XYZ file of C-alpha atoms in Angstrom:
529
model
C 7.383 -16.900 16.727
C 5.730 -17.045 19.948
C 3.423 -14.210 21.352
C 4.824 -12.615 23.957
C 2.906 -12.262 27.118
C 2.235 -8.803 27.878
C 2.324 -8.536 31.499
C 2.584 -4.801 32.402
C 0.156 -3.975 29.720
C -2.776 -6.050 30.933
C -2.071 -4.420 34.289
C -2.359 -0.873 32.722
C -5.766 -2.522 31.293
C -7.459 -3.122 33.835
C -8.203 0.741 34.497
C -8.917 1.142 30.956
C -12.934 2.343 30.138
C -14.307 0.969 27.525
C -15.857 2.655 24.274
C -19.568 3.621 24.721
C -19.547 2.806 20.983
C -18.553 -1.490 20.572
C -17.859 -2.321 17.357
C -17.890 -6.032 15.965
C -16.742 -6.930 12.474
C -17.057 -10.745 11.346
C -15.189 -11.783 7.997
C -18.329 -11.948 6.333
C -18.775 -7.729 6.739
C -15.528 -7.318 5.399
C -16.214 -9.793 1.996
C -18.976 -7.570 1.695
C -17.231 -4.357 2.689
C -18.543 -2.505 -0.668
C -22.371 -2.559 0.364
C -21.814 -0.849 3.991
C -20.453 2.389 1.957
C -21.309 4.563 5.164
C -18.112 2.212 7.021
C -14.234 2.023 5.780
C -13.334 -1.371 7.374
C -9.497 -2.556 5.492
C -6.552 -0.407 4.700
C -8.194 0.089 0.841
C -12.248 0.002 1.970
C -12.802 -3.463 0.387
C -11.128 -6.182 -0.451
C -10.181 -5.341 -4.298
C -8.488 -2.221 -3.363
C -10.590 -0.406 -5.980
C -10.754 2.877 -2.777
C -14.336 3.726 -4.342
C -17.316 4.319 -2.035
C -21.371 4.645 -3.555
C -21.929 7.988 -1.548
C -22.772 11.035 -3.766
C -23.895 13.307 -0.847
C -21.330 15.821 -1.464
C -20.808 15.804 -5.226
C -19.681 17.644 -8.134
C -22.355 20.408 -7.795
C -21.629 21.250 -4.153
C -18.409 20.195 -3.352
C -17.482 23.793 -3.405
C -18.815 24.145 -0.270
C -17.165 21.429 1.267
C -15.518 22.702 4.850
C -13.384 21.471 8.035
C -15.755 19.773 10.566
C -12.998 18.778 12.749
C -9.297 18.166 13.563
C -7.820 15.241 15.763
C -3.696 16.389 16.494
C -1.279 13.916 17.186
C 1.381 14.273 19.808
C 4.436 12.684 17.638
C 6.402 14.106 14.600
C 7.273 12.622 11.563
C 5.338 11.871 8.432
C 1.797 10.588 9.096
C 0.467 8.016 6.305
C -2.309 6.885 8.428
C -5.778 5.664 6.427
C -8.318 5.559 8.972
C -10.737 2.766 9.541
C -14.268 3.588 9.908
C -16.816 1.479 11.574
C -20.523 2.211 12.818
C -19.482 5.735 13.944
C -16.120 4.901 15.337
C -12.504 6.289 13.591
C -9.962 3.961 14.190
C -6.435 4.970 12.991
C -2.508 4.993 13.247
C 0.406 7.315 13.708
C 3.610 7.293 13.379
C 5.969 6.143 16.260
C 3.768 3.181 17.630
C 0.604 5.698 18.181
C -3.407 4.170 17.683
C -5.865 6.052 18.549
C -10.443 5.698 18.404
C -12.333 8.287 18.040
C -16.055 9.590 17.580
C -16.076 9.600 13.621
C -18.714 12.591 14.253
C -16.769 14.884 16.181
C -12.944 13.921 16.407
C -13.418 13.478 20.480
C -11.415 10.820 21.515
C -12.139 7.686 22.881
C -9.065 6.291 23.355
C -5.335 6.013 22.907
C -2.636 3.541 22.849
C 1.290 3.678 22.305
C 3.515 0.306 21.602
C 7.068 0.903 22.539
C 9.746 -0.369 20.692
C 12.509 -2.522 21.358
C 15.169 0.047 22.678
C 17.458 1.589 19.751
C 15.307 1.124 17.321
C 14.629 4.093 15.363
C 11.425 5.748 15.014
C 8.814 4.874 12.161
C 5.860 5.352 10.243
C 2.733 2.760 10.271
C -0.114 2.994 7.186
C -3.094 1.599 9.634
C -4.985 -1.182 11.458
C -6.909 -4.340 10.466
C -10.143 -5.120 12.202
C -11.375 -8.002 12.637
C -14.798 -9.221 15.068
C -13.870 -6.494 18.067
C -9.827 -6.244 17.826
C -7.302 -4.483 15.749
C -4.400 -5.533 14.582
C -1.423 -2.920 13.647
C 2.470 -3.520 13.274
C 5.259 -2.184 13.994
C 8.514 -0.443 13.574
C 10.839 -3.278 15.297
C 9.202 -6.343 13.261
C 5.809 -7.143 15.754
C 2.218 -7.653 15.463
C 0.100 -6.479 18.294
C -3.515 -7.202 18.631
C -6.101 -4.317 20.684
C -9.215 -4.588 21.851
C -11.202 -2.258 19.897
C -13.340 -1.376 22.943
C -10.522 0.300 24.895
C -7.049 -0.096 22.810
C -5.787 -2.872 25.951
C -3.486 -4.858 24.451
C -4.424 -8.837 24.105
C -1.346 -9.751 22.494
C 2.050 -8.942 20.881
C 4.023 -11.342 18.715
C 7.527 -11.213 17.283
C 7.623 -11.819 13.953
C 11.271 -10.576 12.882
C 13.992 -9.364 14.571
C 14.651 -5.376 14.224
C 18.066 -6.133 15.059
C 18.265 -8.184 11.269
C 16.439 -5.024 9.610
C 12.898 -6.211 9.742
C 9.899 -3.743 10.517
C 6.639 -3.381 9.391
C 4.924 -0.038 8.438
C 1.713 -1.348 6.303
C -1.365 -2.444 7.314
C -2.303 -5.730 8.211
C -4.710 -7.875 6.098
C -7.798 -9.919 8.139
C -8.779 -12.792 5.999
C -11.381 -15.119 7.557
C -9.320 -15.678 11.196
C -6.103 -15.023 10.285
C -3.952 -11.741 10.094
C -1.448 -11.053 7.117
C 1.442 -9.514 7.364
C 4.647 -8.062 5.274
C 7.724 -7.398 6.405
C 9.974 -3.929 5.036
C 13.934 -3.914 5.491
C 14.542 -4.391 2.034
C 17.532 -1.799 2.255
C 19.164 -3.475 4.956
C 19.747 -6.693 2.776
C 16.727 -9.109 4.867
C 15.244 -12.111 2.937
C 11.731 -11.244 2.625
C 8.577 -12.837 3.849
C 4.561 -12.654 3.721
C 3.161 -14.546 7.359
C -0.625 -15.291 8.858
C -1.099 -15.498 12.294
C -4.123 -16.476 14.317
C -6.553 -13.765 15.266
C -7.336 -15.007 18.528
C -3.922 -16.490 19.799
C -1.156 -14.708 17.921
C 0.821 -18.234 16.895
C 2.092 -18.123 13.331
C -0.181 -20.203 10.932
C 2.244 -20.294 7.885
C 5.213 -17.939 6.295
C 5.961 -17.901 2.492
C 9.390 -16.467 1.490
C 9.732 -14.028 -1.113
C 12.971 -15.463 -1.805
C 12.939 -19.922 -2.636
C 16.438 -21.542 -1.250
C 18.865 -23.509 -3.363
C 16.644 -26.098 -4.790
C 13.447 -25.027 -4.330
C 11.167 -23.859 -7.703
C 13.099 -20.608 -8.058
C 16.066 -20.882 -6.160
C 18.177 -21.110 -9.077
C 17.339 -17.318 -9.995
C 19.879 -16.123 -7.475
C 23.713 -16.849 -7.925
C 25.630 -18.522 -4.778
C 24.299 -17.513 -1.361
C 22.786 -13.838 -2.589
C 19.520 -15.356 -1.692
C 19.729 -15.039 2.094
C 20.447 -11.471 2.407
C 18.455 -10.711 -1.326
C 15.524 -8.351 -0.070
C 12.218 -9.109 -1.636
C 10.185 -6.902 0.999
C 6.560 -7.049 1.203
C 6.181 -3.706 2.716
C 2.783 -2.937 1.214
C -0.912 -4.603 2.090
C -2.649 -7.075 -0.257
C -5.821 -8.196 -1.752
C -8.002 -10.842 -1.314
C -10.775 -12.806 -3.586
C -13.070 -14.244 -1.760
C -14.558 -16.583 -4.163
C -11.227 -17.856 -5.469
C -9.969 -17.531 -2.276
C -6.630 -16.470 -2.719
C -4.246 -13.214 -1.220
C -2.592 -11.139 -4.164
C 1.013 -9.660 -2.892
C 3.288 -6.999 -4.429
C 6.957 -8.104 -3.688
C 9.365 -5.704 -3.673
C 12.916 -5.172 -5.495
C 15.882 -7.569 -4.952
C 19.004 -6.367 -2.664
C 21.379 -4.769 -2.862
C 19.684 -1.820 -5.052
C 21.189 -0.309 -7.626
C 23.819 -2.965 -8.187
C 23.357 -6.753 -9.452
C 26.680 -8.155 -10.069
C 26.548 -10.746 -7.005
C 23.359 -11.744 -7.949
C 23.426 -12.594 -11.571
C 19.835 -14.129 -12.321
C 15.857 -13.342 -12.428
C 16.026 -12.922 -8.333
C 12.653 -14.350 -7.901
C 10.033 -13.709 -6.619
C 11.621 -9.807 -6.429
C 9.674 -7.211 -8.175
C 6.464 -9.959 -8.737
C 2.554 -10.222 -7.460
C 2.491 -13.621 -5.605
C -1.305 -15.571 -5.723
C -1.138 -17.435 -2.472
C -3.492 -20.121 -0.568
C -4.255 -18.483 2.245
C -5.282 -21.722 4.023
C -1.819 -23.152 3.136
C 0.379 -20.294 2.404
C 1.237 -22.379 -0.640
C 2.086 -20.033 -3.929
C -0.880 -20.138 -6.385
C 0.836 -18.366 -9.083
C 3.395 -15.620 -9.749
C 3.793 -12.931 -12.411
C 7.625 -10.790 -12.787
C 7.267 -7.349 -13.458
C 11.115 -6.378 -13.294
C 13.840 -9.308 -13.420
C 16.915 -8.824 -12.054
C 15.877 -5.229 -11.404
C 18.453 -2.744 -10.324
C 16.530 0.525 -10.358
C 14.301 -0.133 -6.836
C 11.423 -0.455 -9.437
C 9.550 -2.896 -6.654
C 6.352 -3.820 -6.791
C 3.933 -2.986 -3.930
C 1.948 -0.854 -5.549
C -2.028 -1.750 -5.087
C -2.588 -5.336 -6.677
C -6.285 -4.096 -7.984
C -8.497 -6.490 -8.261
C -11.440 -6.012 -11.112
C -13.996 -8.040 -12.824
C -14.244 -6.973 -16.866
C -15.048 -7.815 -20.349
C -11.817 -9.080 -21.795
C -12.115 -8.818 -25.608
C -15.704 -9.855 -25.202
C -15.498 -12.185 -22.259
C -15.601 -11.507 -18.903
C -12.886 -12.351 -16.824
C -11.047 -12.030 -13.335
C -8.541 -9.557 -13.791
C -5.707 -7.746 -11.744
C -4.295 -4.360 -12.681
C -1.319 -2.328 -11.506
C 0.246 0.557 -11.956
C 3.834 -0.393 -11.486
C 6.824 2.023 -9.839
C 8.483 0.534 -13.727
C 5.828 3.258 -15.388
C 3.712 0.294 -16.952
C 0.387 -0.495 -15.819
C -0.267 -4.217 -16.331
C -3.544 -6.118 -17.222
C -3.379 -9.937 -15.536
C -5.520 -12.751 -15.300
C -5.929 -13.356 -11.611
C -7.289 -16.694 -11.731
C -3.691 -17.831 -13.752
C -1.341 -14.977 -14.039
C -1.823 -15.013 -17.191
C 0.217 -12.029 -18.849
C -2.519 -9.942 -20.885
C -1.570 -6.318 -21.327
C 0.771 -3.944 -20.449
C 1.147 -0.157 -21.797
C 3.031 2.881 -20.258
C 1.266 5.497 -17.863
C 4.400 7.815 -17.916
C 7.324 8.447 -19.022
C 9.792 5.458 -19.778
C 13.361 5.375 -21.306
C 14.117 1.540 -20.107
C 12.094 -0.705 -22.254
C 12.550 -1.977 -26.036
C 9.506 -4.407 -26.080
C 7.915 -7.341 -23.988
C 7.129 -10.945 -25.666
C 4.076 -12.767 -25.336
C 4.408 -14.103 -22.047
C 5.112 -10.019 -20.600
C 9.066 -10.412 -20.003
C 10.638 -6.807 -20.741
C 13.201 -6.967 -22.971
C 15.261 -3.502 -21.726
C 16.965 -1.365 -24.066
C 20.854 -0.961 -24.065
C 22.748 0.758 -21.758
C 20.091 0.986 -19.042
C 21.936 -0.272 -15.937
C 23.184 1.926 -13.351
C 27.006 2.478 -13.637
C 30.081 3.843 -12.012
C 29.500 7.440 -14.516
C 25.569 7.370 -13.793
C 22.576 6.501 -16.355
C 20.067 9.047 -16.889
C 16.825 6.896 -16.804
C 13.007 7.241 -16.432
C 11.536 6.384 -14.229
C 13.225 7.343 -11.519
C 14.100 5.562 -8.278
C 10.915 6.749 -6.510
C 9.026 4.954 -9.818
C 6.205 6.521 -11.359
C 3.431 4.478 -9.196
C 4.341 3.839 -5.317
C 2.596 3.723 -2.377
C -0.037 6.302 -3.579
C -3.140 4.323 -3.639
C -5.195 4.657 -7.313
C -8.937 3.949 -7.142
C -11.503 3.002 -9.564
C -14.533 4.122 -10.161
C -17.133 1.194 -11.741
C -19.445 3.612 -13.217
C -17.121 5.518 -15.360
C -14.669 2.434 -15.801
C -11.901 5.078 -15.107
C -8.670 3.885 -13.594
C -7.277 6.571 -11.460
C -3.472 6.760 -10.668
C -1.653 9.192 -9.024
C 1.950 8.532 -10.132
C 5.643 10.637 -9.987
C 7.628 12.437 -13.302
C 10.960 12.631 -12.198
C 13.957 11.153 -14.010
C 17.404 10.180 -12.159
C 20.569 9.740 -12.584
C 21.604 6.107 -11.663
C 25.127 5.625 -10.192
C 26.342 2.186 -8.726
C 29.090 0.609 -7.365
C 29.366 -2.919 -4.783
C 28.442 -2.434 -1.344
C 29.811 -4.741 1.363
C 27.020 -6.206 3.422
C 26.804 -6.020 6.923
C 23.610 -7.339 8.657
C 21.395 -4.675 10.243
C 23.116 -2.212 7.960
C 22.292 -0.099 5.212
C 23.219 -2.383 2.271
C 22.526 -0.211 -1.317
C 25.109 -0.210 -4.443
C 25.390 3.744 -4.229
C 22.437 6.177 -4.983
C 21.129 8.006 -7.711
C 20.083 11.505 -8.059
C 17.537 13.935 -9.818
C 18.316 15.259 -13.317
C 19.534 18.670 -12.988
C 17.503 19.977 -16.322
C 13.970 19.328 -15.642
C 11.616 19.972 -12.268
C 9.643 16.739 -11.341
C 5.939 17.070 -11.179
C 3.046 15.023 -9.706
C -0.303 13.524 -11.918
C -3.185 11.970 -11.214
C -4.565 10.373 -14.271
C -7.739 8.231 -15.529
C -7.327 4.991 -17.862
C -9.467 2.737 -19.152
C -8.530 -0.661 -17.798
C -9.126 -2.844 -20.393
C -6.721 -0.298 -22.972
C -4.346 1.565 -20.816
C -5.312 4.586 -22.860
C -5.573 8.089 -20.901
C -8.664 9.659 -20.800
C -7.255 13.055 -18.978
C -4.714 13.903 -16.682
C -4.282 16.669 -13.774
C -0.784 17.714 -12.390
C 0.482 18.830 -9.304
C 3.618 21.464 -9.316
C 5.312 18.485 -7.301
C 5.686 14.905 -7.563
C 4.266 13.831 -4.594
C 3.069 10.716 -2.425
C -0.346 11.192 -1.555
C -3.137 8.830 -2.834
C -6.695 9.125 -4.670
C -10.260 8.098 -3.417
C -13.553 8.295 -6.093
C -17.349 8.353 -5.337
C -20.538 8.205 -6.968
C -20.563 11.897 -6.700
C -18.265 12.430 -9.743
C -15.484 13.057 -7.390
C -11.825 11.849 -7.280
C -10.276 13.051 -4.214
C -6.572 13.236 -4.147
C -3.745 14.977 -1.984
C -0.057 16.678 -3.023
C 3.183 17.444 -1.450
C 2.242 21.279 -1.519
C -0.376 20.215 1.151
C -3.117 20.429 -0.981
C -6.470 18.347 -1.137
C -8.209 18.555 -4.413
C -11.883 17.761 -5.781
C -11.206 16.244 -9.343
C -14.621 15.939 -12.061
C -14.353 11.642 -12.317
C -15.072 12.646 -15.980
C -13.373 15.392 -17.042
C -10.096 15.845 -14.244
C -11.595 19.170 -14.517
C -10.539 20.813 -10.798
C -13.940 21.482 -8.924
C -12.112 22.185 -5.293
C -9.172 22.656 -3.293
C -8.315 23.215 0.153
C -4.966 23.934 1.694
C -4.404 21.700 4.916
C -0.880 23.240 6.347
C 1.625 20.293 5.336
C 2.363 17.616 3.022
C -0.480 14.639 2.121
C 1.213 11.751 2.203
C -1.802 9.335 2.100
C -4.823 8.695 0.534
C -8.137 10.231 1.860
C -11.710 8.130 3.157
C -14.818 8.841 2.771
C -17.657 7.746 5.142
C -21.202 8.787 6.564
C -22.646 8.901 10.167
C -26.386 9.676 11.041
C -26.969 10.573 7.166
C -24.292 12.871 6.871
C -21.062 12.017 4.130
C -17.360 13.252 5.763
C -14.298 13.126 4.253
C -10.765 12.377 6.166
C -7.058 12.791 4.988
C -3.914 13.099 7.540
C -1.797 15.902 6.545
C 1.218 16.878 8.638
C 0.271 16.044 12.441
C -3.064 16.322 11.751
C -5.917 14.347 10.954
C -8.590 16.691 9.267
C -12.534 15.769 8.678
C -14.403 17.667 6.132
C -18.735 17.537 5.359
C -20.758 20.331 3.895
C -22.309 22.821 6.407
């Protein structure tokens, strides 16, 4: 859609002071985002998504001493999944409710602050982070836009539309820079939207290409959805990407098909629901796909992190991409095909009999949600979600943080109403068993675990590993823990106040390592003394 000129805002700009600290971050910094470990510069740290960073400053011998530096408060409620970006010394980050903020990465002093404002009536929302890309960020929103700031002072340069709130559309992730064009996905999958994945320009804001998530009536796909379920079929793509550089092509998680929990009026696969999407991202043209859950009914999407390593495969090395899926299977593809390679359980399951050859599931009986309930694992919050994993190339440990909670699955047809909550019923937990939270290491190329740690609640906070023999990780208790990369052995904990609903970063200034993880309505900074 067409930017939208932003008339009061460049008035307000003109008093704004720039940062004493510019920033500038071509494409090519970002391809090579691993060897500037001191900086944080996507959503993950690098393009892969592996969340790893060679720092070992603060390590598994004193990580004990490990204390609050600083703590940056945000004026807004709600729950704050912000990961930061980090570049030469500057913090840039998110909050919920249209907030961005830069500050000193030293010292938490701010530098500056900006607040979009919604289309009136639309409800408040959360918002994962910023892209960078040269000297401007680029962060949705909750009513369907993309804005674009200049990282110098936060003045706004432009804001497009890119779906209507009104329809159901927002977007809470993180955009994706890839050479000069910004990715985006949209959320609304509850409110019964057809999903899409879009590029704009970096400089101008004009749409370069859109894929659906969900093909039309004769297009590759479109016969996977009975009669007209298609338009209002979900498909979200709530959740940021990654990017190869060398086979130049954008991996997607899509999420699951609409309405949840009930798929009598649309009989069929429902592709590309519950899939990774390979796309051009010169063309937007699909590369490849791979299904993780047809015709899913259990809101077993799948955003989680499309991780992107490089591995011996029974002796020869090949481009791979793992996932930990919300199912409770983590998956072992070939990125440069889709080829189906591996796929092996990382907790519990009670829906699967056995895949074939090419990775279709073939679900055990009397699995479906129903008008008595089902009793299934996982359960509707998945094992994976959100919660970013990380991997640590030294070890070749796989780290997931991942939910053990069974439901009960009830379901029943809704009526659909656009802009409306459109869901076949609900579910709700087992009443026999508390859920718990895990992180746990795998080897990639197996699935096997190596060793798990558990938190006394399932939770939705993500991991981060170093070269220092550390796996950082966050619960819903509110605490942040030091894991042993090795061993899971717990090395250190600290108690921030409120629930860690994010992943932590790690970065150093002037030869000194910090550590950063929003919890609650704060945004905390740890180094040693």
């Amino acid at each position: 859609m067409r930017p939208v000129c932003p008339a009061l805002f460049l008035a307000a700009a003109a008093l704004a002071q720039n940062s004493p600290y510019p920033v500038d971050v071509p494409a090519a910094r970002i391809v090579k985002a691993l060897d500037e470990p001191q900086n944080w510069l996507t959503y993950f740290g690098d393009y892969k998504g592996v969340r790893h960073r060679a720092l070992n400053q603060v390590n598994t011998v004193n990580v004990r001493n490990l204390r609050v530096d600083w703590i940056f408060q945000i004026p807004t409620t709600g729950r704050f999944e912000t990961v930061p970006l980090v570049v030469d010394g500057v913090m840039f980050f998110t909050a919920q409710n249209g907030h961005a903020f830069s500050v000193d990465a030293r010292s938490g002093r701010q530098l500056w602050h900006y607040q979009y404002k919604p289309a009136e009536g639309t409800a408040d929302g959360l918002n994962r982070g910023l892209a960078i890309l040269n000297d401007k960020l680029y962060m949705g929103t909750v009513d369907g836009h993309l804005v674009c700031l200049d990282s110098r002072n936060g003045q706004l340069l432009w804001n497009t539309e890119v779906a209507s709130a009104k329809a159901g559309y927002s977007i809470t992730l993180a955009p994706l820079a890839v050479k000069d064009r910004i990715i985006v996905g949209v959320g609304g999958g509850e409110f019964g939207i057809r999903g899409f994945i879009d590029a704009y320009d970096a400089k101008s804001g004009q749409r370069a290409w859109r894929l659906y998530t969900i093909p039309e009536k004769g297009e590759p796909g479109g016969d996977s959805w009975q009669a007209d379920s298609w338009k209002r079929g979900g498909a979200p793509t709530w959740m940021t990407g990654t990017y190869d550089p060398d086979l130049d092509t954008v991996y997607w998680g899509v999420g699951n098909p609409g309405p949840d929990l009930y798929g009598g009026d649309r009989l069929g696969d429902n592709l590309y629901s519950c899939s990774v999407v390979a796309i051009d991202p010169n063309t937007g043209k699909m590369k490849w796909h791979y299904q993780f859950s047809p015709h899913d009914t259990h809101d077993w999407d799948a955003n989680e992190t499309p991780m992107l390593l490089d591995l011996p495969w029974k002796g020869q090395m090949r481009k791979l991409l793992v996932q930990a899926n919300r199912n409770a299977f983590f998956y072992v593809l070939d990125r440069t095909t889709g080829e189906f390679l591996m796929a092996k359980s990382y907790a519990r399951q009670t829906w699967l009999k056995e895949f074939d050859a090419k990775g279709r599931p073939t679900p055990l009986p009397n699995t479906e949600p129903s008008e008595q309930g089902t009793r299934l694992c996982p359960g509707l919050a998945g094992g994976a979600n959100w919660m970013a994993p990380s991997y640590n190339p030294d070890l070749q440990l796989f780290y997931v943080p991942y939910r053990e909670q069974c439901d009960i699955y009830f379901s029943s047809p809704p009526k659909f109403v656009e802009g409306k909550a459109y869901w076949g019923t609900a579910t709700r937990g087992v009443s026999d068993e508390k859920e718990w939270g895990v992180v746990k290491a795998l080897d990639p190329l197996t699935g096997e675990g190596k060793w798990e740690f558990k938190f006394y609640h399932a939770g939705w906070g993500g991991t981060m590993s170093t070269t220092g023999g550390l796996v950082f990780a966050g619960d819903a208790d509110g605490y942040l823990v030091a894991l042993d990369a090795k061993s899971g052995q717990l090395l250190w904990r600290l108690q921030t106040g409120a629930e860690i609903a994010t992943a932590p970063i790690t970065y150093m200034v002037n030869g000194k390592q910090y550590v950063t993880i929003a919890s609650g309505a704060a945004l905390i900074t740890l180094s040693l003394p």
